[in-house]
Short mmCIF file of C-alpha atoms in Angstrom, two decimals:
data_model
loop_
_atom_site.label_atom_id
_atom_site.label_comp_id
_atom_site.label_asym_id
_atom_site.label_seq_id
_atom_site.Cartn_x
_atom_site.Cartn_y
_atom_site.Cartn_z
CA MET A 15 38.92 -213.79 -99.25
CA ASN A 16 37.92 -210.68 -101.20
CA GLN A 17 39.63 -208.17 -98.93
CA SER A 18 38.67 -205.03 -100.88
CA PHE A 19 34.99 -206.06 -100.95
CA PHE A 20 34.79 -206.44 -97.18
CA GLN A 21 36.67 -203.21 -96.58
CA GLU A 22 34.18 -201.31 -98.76
CA ALA A 23 31.23 -203.05 -97.11
CA ALA A 24 32.64 -202.18 -93.68
CA ARG A 25 33.08 -198.54 -94.69
CA LEU A 26 29.50 -198.18 -95.92
CA ASN A 27 28.04 -200.05 -92.94
CA ASN A 28 29.99 -197.99 -90.44
CA GLU A 29 28.99 -194.75 -92.18
CA GLY A 30 25.38 -195.90 -91.85
CA VAL A 31 25.85 -196.59 -88.14
CA THR A 32 27.50 -193.20 -87.62
CA ALA A 33 24.65 -191.45 -89.41
CA LEU A 34 22.11 -193.28 -87.24
CA ALA A 35 24.00 -192.35 -84.07
CA GLU A 36 23.89 -188.72 -85.22
CA GLY A 37 20.15 -188.89 -85.86
CA ASP A 38 20.39 -188.85 -89.67
CA GLU A 39 18.09 -191.79 -90.35
CA GLU A 40 17.69 -191.06 -94.07
CA THR A 41 21.44 -191.24 -94.75
CA SER A 42 21.72 -194.28 -92.51
CA ILE A 43 19.07 -196.16 -94.50
CA LYS A 44 20.78 -195.27 -97.81
CA ARG A 45 24.22 -196.46 -96.69
CA LEU A 46 22.93 -199.64 -95.07
CA THR A 47 20.65 -200.52 -97.98
CA THR A 48 23.60 -200.18 -100.36
CA THR A 49 25.66 -202.48 -98.14
CA VAL A 50 22.88 -205.07 -97.95
CA LYS A 51 22.66 -205.11 -101.75
CA MET A 52 26.44 -205.59 -101.99
CA MET A 53 26.31 -208.51 -99.58
CA LYS A 54 23.37 -210.06 -101.43
CA GLN A 55 25.29 -209.96 -104.72
CA PHE A 56 28.34 -211.45 -103.03
CA ILE A 57 26.35 -214.31 -101.49
CA ALA A 58 25.03 -215.08 -104.99
CA LEU A 59 28.59 -216.12 -105.90
CA PRO A 60 28.69 -219.72 -104.53
CA ASP A 61 32.47 -220.06 -104.54
CA GLN A 62 33.01 -216.85 -102.58
CA ALA A 63 30.32 -217.45 -99.97
CA GLU A 64 31.26 -221.11 -99.46
CA ALA A 65 34.94 -220.31 -99.04
CA LEU A 66 34.25 -217.64 -96.42
CA ALA A 67 31.81 -219.82 -94.51
CA SER A 68 34.23 -222.74 -94.36
CA SER A 69 37.15 -220.56 -93.28
CA SER A 70 35.17 -219.15 -90.36
CA ASP A 71 34.66 -222.68 -88.98
CA GLU A 72 38.38 -222.78 -88.23
CA SER A 73 38.23 -219.71 -86.00
CA SER A 74 38.33 -219.67 -82.21
CA SER A 75 34.99 -220.65 -80.68
CA CYS A 76 34.88 -217.46 -78.63
CA LEU A 77 36.19 -215.07 -81.28
CA ARG A 78 34.94 -211.50 -80.93
CA SER A 79 35.81 -209.30 -83.91
CA PHE A 80 33.11 -206.65 -83.72
CA SER A 81 32.10 -203.62 -81.68
CA THR A 82 28.79 -201.91 -81.01
CA VAL A 83 27.45 -198.37 -80.72
CA GLU A 84 24.43 -197.64 -78.54
CA ILE A 85 21.85 -195.58 -80.39
CA ALA A 86 20.18 -193.00 -78.17
CA HIS A 87 16.71 -191.87 -79.16
CA ALA A 88 14.40 -189.66 -77.11
CA ALA A 89 11.26 -191.51 -78.19
CA CYS A 90 12.50 -194.93 -77.10
CA ASP A 91 15.12 -194.48 -74.37
CA GLU A 92 12.91 -196.30 -71.87
CA GLN A 93 12.03 -199.11 -74.26
CA VAL A 94 13.42 -202.57 -73.61
CA PHE A 95 14.91 -203.46 -76.95
CA PHE A 96 18.47 -203.91 -78.15
CA ARG A 97 19.71 -200.63 -79.63
CA GLN A 98 23.37 -201.48 -80.17
CA ALA A 99 24.28 -201.00 -83.83
CA ILE A 100 27.01 -203.31 -85.13
CA LEU A 101 30.27 -201.88 -86.46
CA MET A 102 32.21 -204.03 -88.91
CA PRO A 103 36.01 -204.22 -88.49
CA SER A 104 37.75 -202.04 -91.07
CA ASP A 105 41.23 -203.55 -90.61
CA ILE A 106 40.39 -206.73 -92.50
CA ASP A 107 43.28 -208.73 -93.96
CA GLU A 108 43.59 -212.00 -95.84
CA SER A 109 43.82 -214.04 -92.63
CA SER A 110 40.66 -212.64 -91.02
CA PRO A 111 38.10 -215.37 -90.24
CA LEU A 112 34.88 -214.09 -91.79
CA ASP A 113 31.47 -215.51 -92.54
CA VAL A 114 29.68 -213.53 -95.22
CA PHE A 115 26.29 -214.70 -93.95
CA VAL A 116 26.96 -213.51 -90.41
CA TYR A 117 28.31 -210.16 -91.57
CA SER A 118 25.35 -209.74 -93.91
CA ALA A 119 23.05 -210.41 -90.96
CA ALA A 120 24.85 -207.69 -88.98
CA VAL A 121 24.22 -205.11 -91.71
CA ILE A 122 20.58 -206.14 -92.03
CA PHE A 123 20.24 -205.84 -88.25
CA ASN A 124 21.49 -202.25 -88.40
CA LEU A 125 18.92 -201.48 -91.09
CA ALA A 126 16.19 -203.15 -89.03
CA LEU A 127 17.24 -201.06 -86.05
CA VAL A 128 16.69 -197.82 -87.99
CA HIS A 129 13.14 -198.88 -88.86
CA HIS A 130 12.55 -200.12 -85.31
CA ILE A 131 13.48 -196.73 -83.89
CA GLN A 132 11.28 -195.02 -86.47
CA GLY A 133 8.54 -197.43 -85.39
CA SER A 134 8.21 -195.71 -82.03
CA LYS A 135 5.80 -193.42 -83.87
CA ASN A 136 5.10 -195.41 -87.03
CA LYS A 137 3.55 -198.89 -87.05
CA SER A 138 4.51 -199.40 -90.70
CA ALA A 139 8.18 -198.91 -89.80
CA ARG A 140 7.80 -201.45 -86.98
CA SER A 141 6.45 -203.93 -89.52
CA LYS A 142 9.50 -203.40 -91.76
CA ALA A 143 11.80 -203.94 -88.79
CA GLN A 144 10.01 -207.14 -87.81
CA LYS A 145 10.34 -208.55 -91.34
CA LEU A 146 14.06 -207.75 -91.37
CA TYR A 147 14.61 -209.41 -87.98
CA ALA A 148 12.82 -212.52 -89.27
CA ALA A 149 15.01 -212.45 -92.41
CA ILE A 150 18.12 -212.43 -90.21
CA MET A 151 16.93 -215.50 -88.32
CA ARG A 152 16.42 -217.32 -91.62
CA LEU A 153 19.77 -216.17 -92.98
CA LEU A 154 21.70 -217.30 -89.93
CA GLY A 155 19.91 -220.62 -89.61
CA ASP A 156 22.18 -222.82 -87.49
CA ARG A 157 25.20 -220.53 -87.84
CA VAL A 158 25.71 -219.80 -84.15
CA GLY A 159 28.04 -222.20 -82.41
CA HIS A 160 31.42 -220.69 -83.27
CA MET A 161 30.87 -216.93 -83.43
CA GLN A 162 29.71 -214.63 -80.65
CA LEU A 163 28.38 -212.17 -83.23
CA SER A 164 26.00 -214.85 -84.53
CA LEU A 165 24.65 -215.46 -81.04
CA LEU A 166 24.34 -211.75 -80.31
CA LEU A 167 22.40 -211.17 -83.52
CA LYS A 168 20.02 -214.06 -82.89
CA LEU A 169 19.33 -212.95 -79.32
CA ALA A 170 18.91 -209.34 -80.45
CA CYS A 171 16.39 -210.38 -83.10
CA ILE A 172 14.46 -212.57 -80.65
CA ASN A 173 14.41 -209.71 -78.15
CA ASN A 174 13.46 -207.00 -80.62
CA MET A 175 10.74 -209.05 -82.29
CA ALA A 176 9.29 -209.72 -78.84
CA HIS A 177 9.35 -205.98 -78.18
CA ILE A 178 7.49 -205.21 -81.41
CA ARG A 179 4.90 -207.91 -80.75
CA TYR A 180 4.46 -206.59 -77.22
CA GLU A 181 3.97 -203.05 -78.52
CA ASN A 182 1.42 -204.39 -81.03
CA GLY A 183 -0.47 -206.21 -78.28
CA GLU A 184 0.38 -209.64 -79.75
CA PHE A 185 1.07 -211.12 -76.33
CA ASP A 186 0.66 -214.79 -77.26
CA GLN A 187 3.26 -214.45 -80.02
CA VAL A 188 5.69 -212.82 -77.58
CA GLN A 189 6.09 -216.22 -75.92
CA ASP A 190 7.57 -217.61 -79.15
CA GLY A 191 10.80 -215.89 -78.17
CA LEU A 192 11.11 -218.03 -75.04
CA GLY A 193 11.04 -221.19 -77.15
CA GLN A 194 13.71 -219.81 -79.49
CA LEU A 195 15.80 -218.79 -76.48
CA SER A 196 15.55 -222.28 -75.00
CA THR A 197 16.82 -223.80 -78.25
CA LEU A 198 19.81 -221.44 -78.33
CA LEU A 199 20.72 -222.26 -74.73
CA LYS A 200 20.78 -225.97 -75.56
CA THR A 201 22.75 -225.77 -78.83
CA THR A 202 25.32 -223.02 -78.32
CA ASP A 203 28.88 -223.08 -76.97
CA GLN A 204 28.44 -221.81 -73.41
CA CYS A 205 31.56 -219.62 -73.47
CA LEU A 206 29.76 -217.36 -75.95
CA PHE A 207 27.26 -216.32 -73.27
CA LYS A 208 29.88 -214.46 -71.20
CA GLY A 209 29.57 -211.03 -72.87
CA ALA A 210 27.71 -208.20 -71.13
CA GLU A 211 25.43 -207.62 -74.15
CA ILE A 212 24.56 -211.33 -74.23
CA GLN A 213 23.62 -211.38 -70.54
CA MET A 214 21.47 -208.27 -70.96
CA LEU A 215 19.60 -209.82 -73.89
CA LEU A 216 18.95 -213.03 -71.98
CA MET A 217 17.30 -210.99 -69.23
CA ASN A 218 15.36 -208.85 -71.70
CA VAL A 219 13.79 -211.82 -73.48
CA LEU A 220 12.58 -213.13 -70.12
CA PHE A 221 11.12 -209.70 -69.33
CA PHE A 222 8.46 -209.86 -72.02
CA LYS A 223 5.32 -211.61 -70.84
CA LYS A 224 1.60 -211.22 -71.21
CA PRO A 225 0.33 -208.59 -68.75
CA ASP A 226 -2.23 -209.62 -66.14
CA ILE A 227 -4.65 -207.09 -67.60
CA ALA A 228 -4.39 -206.17 -71.26
CA PRO A 229 -4.28 -202.40 -71.95
CA ALA A 230 -7.49 -200.81 -73.18
CA ALA A 231 -7.84 -200.51 -76.95
#
């Protein structure tokens, strides 16, 4: 494992999360974008990415090696979407079970979250967030069963995309999240669903439904 690479990526990601928590969205985007580019270059090295992915399969099925920071924002405090930014562990050593794809997805999620928060007043920013959430789902693919972070990220993306579609009045597309949720429930190690954040996200996804009367245009 490239220990120095992950330590630098963790530093930049966590600086981006701290900036977001402090309301400095511009700095947050810069730090997170830099981290995403680093991860993208690393994934382009087949030997590195493959080695990390295979080593993570040997980890405990219920491993939790991450923490979250709730992002408060006056414009969206009452909104039902997942606003927990992901902090990467900084005390990484050679024995740490890591999956570069999952950690990349975490950084992209943080970047999507910045745009999602900006989207409370800017539809273009919501569109950027939605594209990033969709990219995370593609990046993770079937990488869920052994890592709670993978499950959390997938549920968070399903939830947050449903929120954006709901805000955009795309009520029929909101139901897509229920199908994705059903698939996760059937294919994921059940012990991973024990976390408080996971339970909250399960409830949130079920919350989104087409209103009886659509709001006036």
